[in-house]
Short mmCIF file of C-alpha atoms in Angstrom, two decimals:
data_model
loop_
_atom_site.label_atom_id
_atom_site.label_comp_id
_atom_site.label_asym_id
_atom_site.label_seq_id
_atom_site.Cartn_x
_atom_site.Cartn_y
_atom_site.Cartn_z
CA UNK A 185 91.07 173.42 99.38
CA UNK A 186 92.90 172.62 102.66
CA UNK A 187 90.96 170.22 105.04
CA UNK A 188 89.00 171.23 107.53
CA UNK A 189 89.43 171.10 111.53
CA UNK A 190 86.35 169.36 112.04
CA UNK A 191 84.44 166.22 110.69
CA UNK A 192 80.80 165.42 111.69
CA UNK A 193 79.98 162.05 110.89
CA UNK A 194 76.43 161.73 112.57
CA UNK A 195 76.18 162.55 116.20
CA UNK A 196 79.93 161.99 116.21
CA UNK A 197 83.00 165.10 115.89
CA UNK A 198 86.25 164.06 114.72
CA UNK A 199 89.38 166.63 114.97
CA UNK A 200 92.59 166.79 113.68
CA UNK A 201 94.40 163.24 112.91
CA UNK A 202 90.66 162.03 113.32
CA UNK A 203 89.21 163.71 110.39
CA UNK A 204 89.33 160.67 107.81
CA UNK A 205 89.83 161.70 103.88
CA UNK A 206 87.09 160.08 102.30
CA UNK A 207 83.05 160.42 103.42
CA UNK A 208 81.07 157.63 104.42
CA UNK A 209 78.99 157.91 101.27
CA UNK A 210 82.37 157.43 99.18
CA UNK A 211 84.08 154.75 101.17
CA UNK A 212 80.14 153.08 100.90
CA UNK A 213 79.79 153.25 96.91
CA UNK A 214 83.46 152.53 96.37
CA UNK A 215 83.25 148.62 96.35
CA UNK A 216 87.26 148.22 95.41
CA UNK A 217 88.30 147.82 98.83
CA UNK A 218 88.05 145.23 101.64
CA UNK A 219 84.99 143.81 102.84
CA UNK A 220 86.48 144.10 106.28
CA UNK A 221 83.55 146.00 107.42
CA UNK A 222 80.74 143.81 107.38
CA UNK A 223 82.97 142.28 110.87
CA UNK A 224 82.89 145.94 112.61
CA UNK A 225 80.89 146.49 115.68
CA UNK A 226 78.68 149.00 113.52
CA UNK A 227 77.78 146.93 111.36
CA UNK A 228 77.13 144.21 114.10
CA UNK A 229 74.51 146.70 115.44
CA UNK A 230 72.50 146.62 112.52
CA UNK A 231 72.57 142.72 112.08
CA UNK A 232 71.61 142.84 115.61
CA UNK A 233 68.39 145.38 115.57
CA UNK A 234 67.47 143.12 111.89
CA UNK A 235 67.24 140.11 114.63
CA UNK A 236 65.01 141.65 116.80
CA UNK A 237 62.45 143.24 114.06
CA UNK A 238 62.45 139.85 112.64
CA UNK A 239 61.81 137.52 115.55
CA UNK A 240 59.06 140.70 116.68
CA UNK A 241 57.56 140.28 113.21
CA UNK A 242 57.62 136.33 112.80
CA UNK A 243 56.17 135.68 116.81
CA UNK A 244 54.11 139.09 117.03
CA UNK A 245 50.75 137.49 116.17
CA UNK A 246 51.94 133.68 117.59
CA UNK A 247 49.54 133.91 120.39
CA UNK A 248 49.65 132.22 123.60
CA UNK A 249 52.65 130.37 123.58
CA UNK A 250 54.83 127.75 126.18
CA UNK A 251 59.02 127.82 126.01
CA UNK A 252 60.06 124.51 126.57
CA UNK A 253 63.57 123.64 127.14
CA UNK A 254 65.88 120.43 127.82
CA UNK A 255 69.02 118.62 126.12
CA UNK A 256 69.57 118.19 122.75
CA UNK A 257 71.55 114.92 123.62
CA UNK A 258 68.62 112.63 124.90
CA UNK A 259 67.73 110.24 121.58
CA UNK A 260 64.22 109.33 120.62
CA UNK A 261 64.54 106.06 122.68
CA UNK A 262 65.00 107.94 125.88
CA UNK A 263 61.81 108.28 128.59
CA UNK A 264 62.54 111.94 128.79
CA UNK A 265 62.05 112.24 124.90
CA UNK A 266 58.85 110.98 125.20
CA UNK A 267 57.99 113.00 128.38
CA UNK A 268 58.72 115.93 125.96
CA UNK A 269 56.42 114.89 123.14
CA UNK A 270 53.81 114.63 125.50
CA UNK A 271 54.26 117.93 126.99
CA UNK A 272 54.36 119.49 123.29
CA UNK A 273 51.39 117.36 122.74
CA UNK A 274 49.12 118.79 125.93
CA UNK A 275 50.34 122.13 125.83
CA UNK A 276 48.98 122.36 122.09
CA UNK A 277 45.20 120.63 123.72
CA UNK A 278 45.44 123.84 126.07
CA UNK A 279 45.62 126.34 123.13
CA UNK A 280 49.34 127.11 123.49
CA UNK A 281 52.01 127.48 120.89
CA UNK A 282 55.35 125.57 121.53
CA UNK A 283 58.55 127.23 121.49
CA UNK A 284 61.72 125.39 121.84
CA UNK A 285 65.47 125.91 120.49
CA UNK A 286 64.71 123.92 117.30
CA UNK A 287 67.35 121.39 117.98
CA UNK A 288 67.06 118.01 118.57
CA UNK A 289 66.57 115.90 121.60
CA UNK A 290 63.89 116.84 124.06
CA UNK A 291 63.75 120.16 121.49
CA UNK A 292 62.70 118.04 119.27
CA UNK A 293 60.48 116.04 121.24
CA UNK A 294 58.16 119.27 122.34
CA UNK A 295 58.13 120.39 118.73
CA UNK A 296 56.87 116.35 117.29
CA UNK A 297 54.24 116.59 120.23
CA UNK A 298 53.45 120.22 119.19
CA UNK A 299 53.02 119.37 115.60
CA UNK A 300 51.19 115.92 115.64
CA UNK A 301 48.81 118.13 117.95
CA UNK A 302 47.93 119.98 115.05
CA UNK A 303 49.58 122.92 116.78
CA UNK A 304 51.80 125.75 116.08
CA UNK A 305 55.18 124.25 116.20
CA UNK A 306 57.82 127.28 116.89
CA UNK A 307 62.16 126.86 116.41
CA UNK A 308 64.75 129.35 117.60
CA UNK A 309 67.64 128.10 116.05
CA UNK A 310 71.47 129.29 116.96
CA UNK A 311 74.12 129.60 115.14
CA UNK A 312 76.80 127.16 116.71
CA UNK A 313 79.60 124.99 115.20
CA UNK A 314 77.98 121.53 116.04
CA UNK A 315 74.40 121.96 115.40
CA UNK A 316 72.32 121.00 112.30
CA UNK A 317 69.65 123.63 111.76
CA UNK A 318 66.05 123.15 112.91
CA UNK A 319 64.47 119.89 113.50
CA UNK A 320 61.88 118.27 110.89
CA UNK A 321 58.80 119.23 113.17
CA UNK A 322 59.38 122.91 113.29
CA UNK A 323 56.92 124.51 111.32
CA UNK A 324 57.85 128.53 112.03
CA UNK A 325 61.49 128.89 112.62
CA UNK A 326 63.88 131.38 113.07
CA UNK A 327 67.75 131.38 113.39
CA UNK A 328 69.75 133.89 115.04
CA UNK A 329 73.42 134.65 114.87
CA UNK A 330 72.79 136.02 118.81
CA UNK A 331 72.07 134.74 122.11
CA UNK A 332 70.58 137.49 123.89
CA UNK A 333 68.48 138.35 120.92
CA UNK A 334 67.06 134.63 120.76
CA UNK A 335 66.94 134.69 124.55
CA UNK A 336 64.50 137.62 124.48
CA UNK A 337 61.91 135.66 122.04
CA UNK A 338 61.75 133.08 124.56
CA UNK A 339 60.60 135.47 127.56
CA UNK A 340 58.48 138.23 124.80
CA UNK A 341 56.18 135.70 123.64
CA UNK A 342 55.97 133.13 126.48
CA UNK A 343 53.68 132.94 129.79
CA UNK A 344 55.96 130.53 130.89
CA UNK A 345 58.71 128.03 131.08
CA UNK A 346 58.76 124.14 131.41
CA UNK A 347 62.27 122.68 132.01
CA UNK A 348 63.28 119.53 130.93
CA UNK A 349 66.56 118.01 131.96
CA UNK A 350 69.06 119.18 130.06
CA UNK A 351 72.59 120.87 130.19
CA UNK A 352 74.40 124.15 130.71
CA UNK A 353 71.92 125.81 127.83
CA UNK A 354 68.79 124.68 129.77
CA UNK A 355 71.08 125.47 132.87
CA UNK A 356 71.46 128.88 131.74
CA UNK A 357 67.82 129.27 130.51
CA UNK A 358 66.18 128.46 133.99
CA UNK A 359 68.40 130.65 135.99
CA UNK A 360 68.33 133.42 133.76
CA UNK A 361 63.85 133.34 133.93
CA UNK A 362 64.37 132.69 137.38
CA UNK A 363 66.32 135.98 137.67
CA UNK A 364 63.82 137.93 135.69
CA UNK A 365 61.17 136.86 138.12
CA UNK A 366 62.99 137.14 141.17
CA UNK A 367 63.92 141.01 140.22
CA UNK A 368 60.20 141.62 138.68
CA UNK A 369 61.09 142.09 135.15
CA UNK A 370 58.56 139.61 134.13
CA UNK A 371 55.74 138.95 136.06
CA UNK A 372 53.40 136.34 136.23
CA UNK A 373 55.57 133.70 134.86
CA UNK A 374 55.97 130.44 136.14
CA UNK A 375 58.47 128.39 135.61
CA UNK A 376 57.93 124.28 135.35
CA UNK A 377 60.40 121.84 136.41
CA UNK A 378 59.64 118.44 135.08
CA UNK A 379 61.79 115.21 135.69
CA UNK A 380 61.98 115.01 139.59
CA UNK A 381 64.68 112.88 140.01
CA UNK A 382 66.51 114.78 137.87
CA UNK A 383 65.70 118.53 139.45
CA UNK A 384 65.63 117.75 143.23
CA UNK A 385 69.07 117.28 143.68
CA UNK A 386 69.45 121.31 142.45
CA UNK A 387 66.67 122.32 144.44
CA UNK A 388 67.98 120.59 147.59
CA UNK A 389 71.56 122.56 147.41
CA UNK A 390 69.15 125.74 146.68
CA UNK A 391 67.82 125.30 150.12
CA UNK A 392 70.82 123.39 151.90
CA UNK A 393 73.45 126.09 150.40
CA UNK A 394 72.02 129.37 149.10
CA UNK A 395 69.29 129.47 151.51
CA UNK A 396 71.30 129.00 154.41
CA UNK A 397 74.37 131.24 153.26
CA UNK A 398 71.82 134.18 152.48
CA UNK A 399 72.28 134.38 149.17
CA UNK A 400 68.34 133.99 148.14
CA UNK A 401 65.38 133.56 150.11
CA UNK A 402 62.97 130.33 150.42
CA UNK A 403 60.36 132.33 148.55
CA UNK A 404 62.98 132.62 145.57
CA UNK A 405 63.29 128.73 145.59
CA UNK A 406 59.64 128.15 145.47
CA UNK A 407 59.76 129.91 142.31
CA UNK A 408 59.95 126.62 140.68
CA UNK A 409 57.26 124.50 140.14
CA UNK A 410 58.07 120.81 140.27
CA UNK A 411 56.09 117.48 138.57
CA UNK A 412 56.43 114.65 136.54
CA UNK A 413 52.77 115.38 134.96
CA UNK A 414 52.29 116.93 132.01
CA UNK A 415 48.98 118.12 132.65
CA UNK A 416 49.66 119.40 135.76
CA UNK A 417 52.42 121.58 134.50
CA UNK A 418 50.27 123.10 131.97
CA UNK A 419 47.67 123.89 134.64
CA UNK A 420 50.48 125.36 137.01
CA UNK A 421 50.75 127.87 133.80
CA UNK A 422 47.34 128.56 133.37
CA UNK A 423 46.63 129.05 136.84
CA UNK A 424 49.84 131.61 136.96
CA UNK A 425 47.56 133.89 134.41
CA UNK A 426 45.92 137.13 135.81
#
């Protein structure tokens, strides 16, 4: 039988040099070839939509919940590390889950202060070449392979952010809630700077730069809340409520 014109492999047509000489069904139950397809963007989709449906079903019941970020490269001897215990340790008193990366440093801090709280202890872990999986006081964890799926837990099942000092992740974090608030995408959602020293300088070329070019307007700036008091950040949050 002479092969057809036309090939309909789901909502795509292929023609001509297009129509392929096996079906999908074949080329799935043959297992003799390559295993070059688990790397195709395809297949990517469907690794991607199994990271959503299983962050949705791990944090879907978490409850109120707190995403705290800062370095992973600030030791257990550092002030900032135990600035970050604390805050896992008060946000837990207020009835919130804590939600960090599941690394270490001040990731690790909020997630020791979370669970010596008795409270729920939550890790996002990412896949990258230098880091170690999820830190001992994680005690619901998930790893993704992708950013912007991970990113989304953070913002689904958060009323809000508190920033710890950190690097171009917690860089990348803040500006990217920022964003979401500034364009309405969230709402309701503050976002906690804590570490003054460390935060002011940013804020002050916010003002002294973007401000005065145009680029934002002092009412994006005040977005951010800033303190070195851990209880005063979590009120800032639970005053942000409806």
């Amino acid at each position: 039988m002479s092969q057809s014109n036309e090939y309909r492999k789901g909502p795509v047509t292929l023609r001509g040099r297009k129509v392929p000489t096996s079906t999908t069904d074949q080329r799935l139950l043959d297992n003799s070839g390559p295993a070059d397809w688990v790397h195709t963007d395809p297949w990517r989709v469907l690794r991607i939509q199994s990271e959503f449906v299983e962050g949705f079903g791990a944090l879907s019941e978490l409850g109120p919940a707190v995403s705290v970020f800062g370095s992973a490269r600030i030791g257990p001897d550092h002030p900032i590390y135990e600035l970050s215990t604390r805050v896992g340790e008060v946000l837990v008193e207020a009835g919130y889950a804590v939600i960090t990366g599941g690394g270490p440093g001040t990731m690790e801090g909020a997630n020791l202060g979370a669970s010596r709280a008795g409270g729920t202890s939550v890790g996002l872990g990412i896949e990258l070449p230098f880091e170690t999986g999820l830190n001992a006081h994680v005690n619901l964890g998930i790893n993704f392979r992708y950013f912007f799926a991970r990113k989304t837990m953070f913002v689904k099942y958060a009323q809000g952010f508190i920033v710890l000092p950190g690097g171009f992740g917690t860089l990348d974090e803040l500006f990217e809630a920022v964003t979401l608030v500034q364009t309405g995408k969230v709402t309701n959602f503050p976002i906690v700077l804590m570490g003054a020293t460390f935060w002011e300088p940013l804020l002050d070329w916010l003002r002294t730069t973007l401000i005065a070019q145009g680029t934002v307007s002092e009412a994006d700036v005040d977005l951010f809340h800033l303190t070195d008091d851990p209880d005063e950040a979590v009120r800032i949050i639970r005053e942000a409520r409806p």
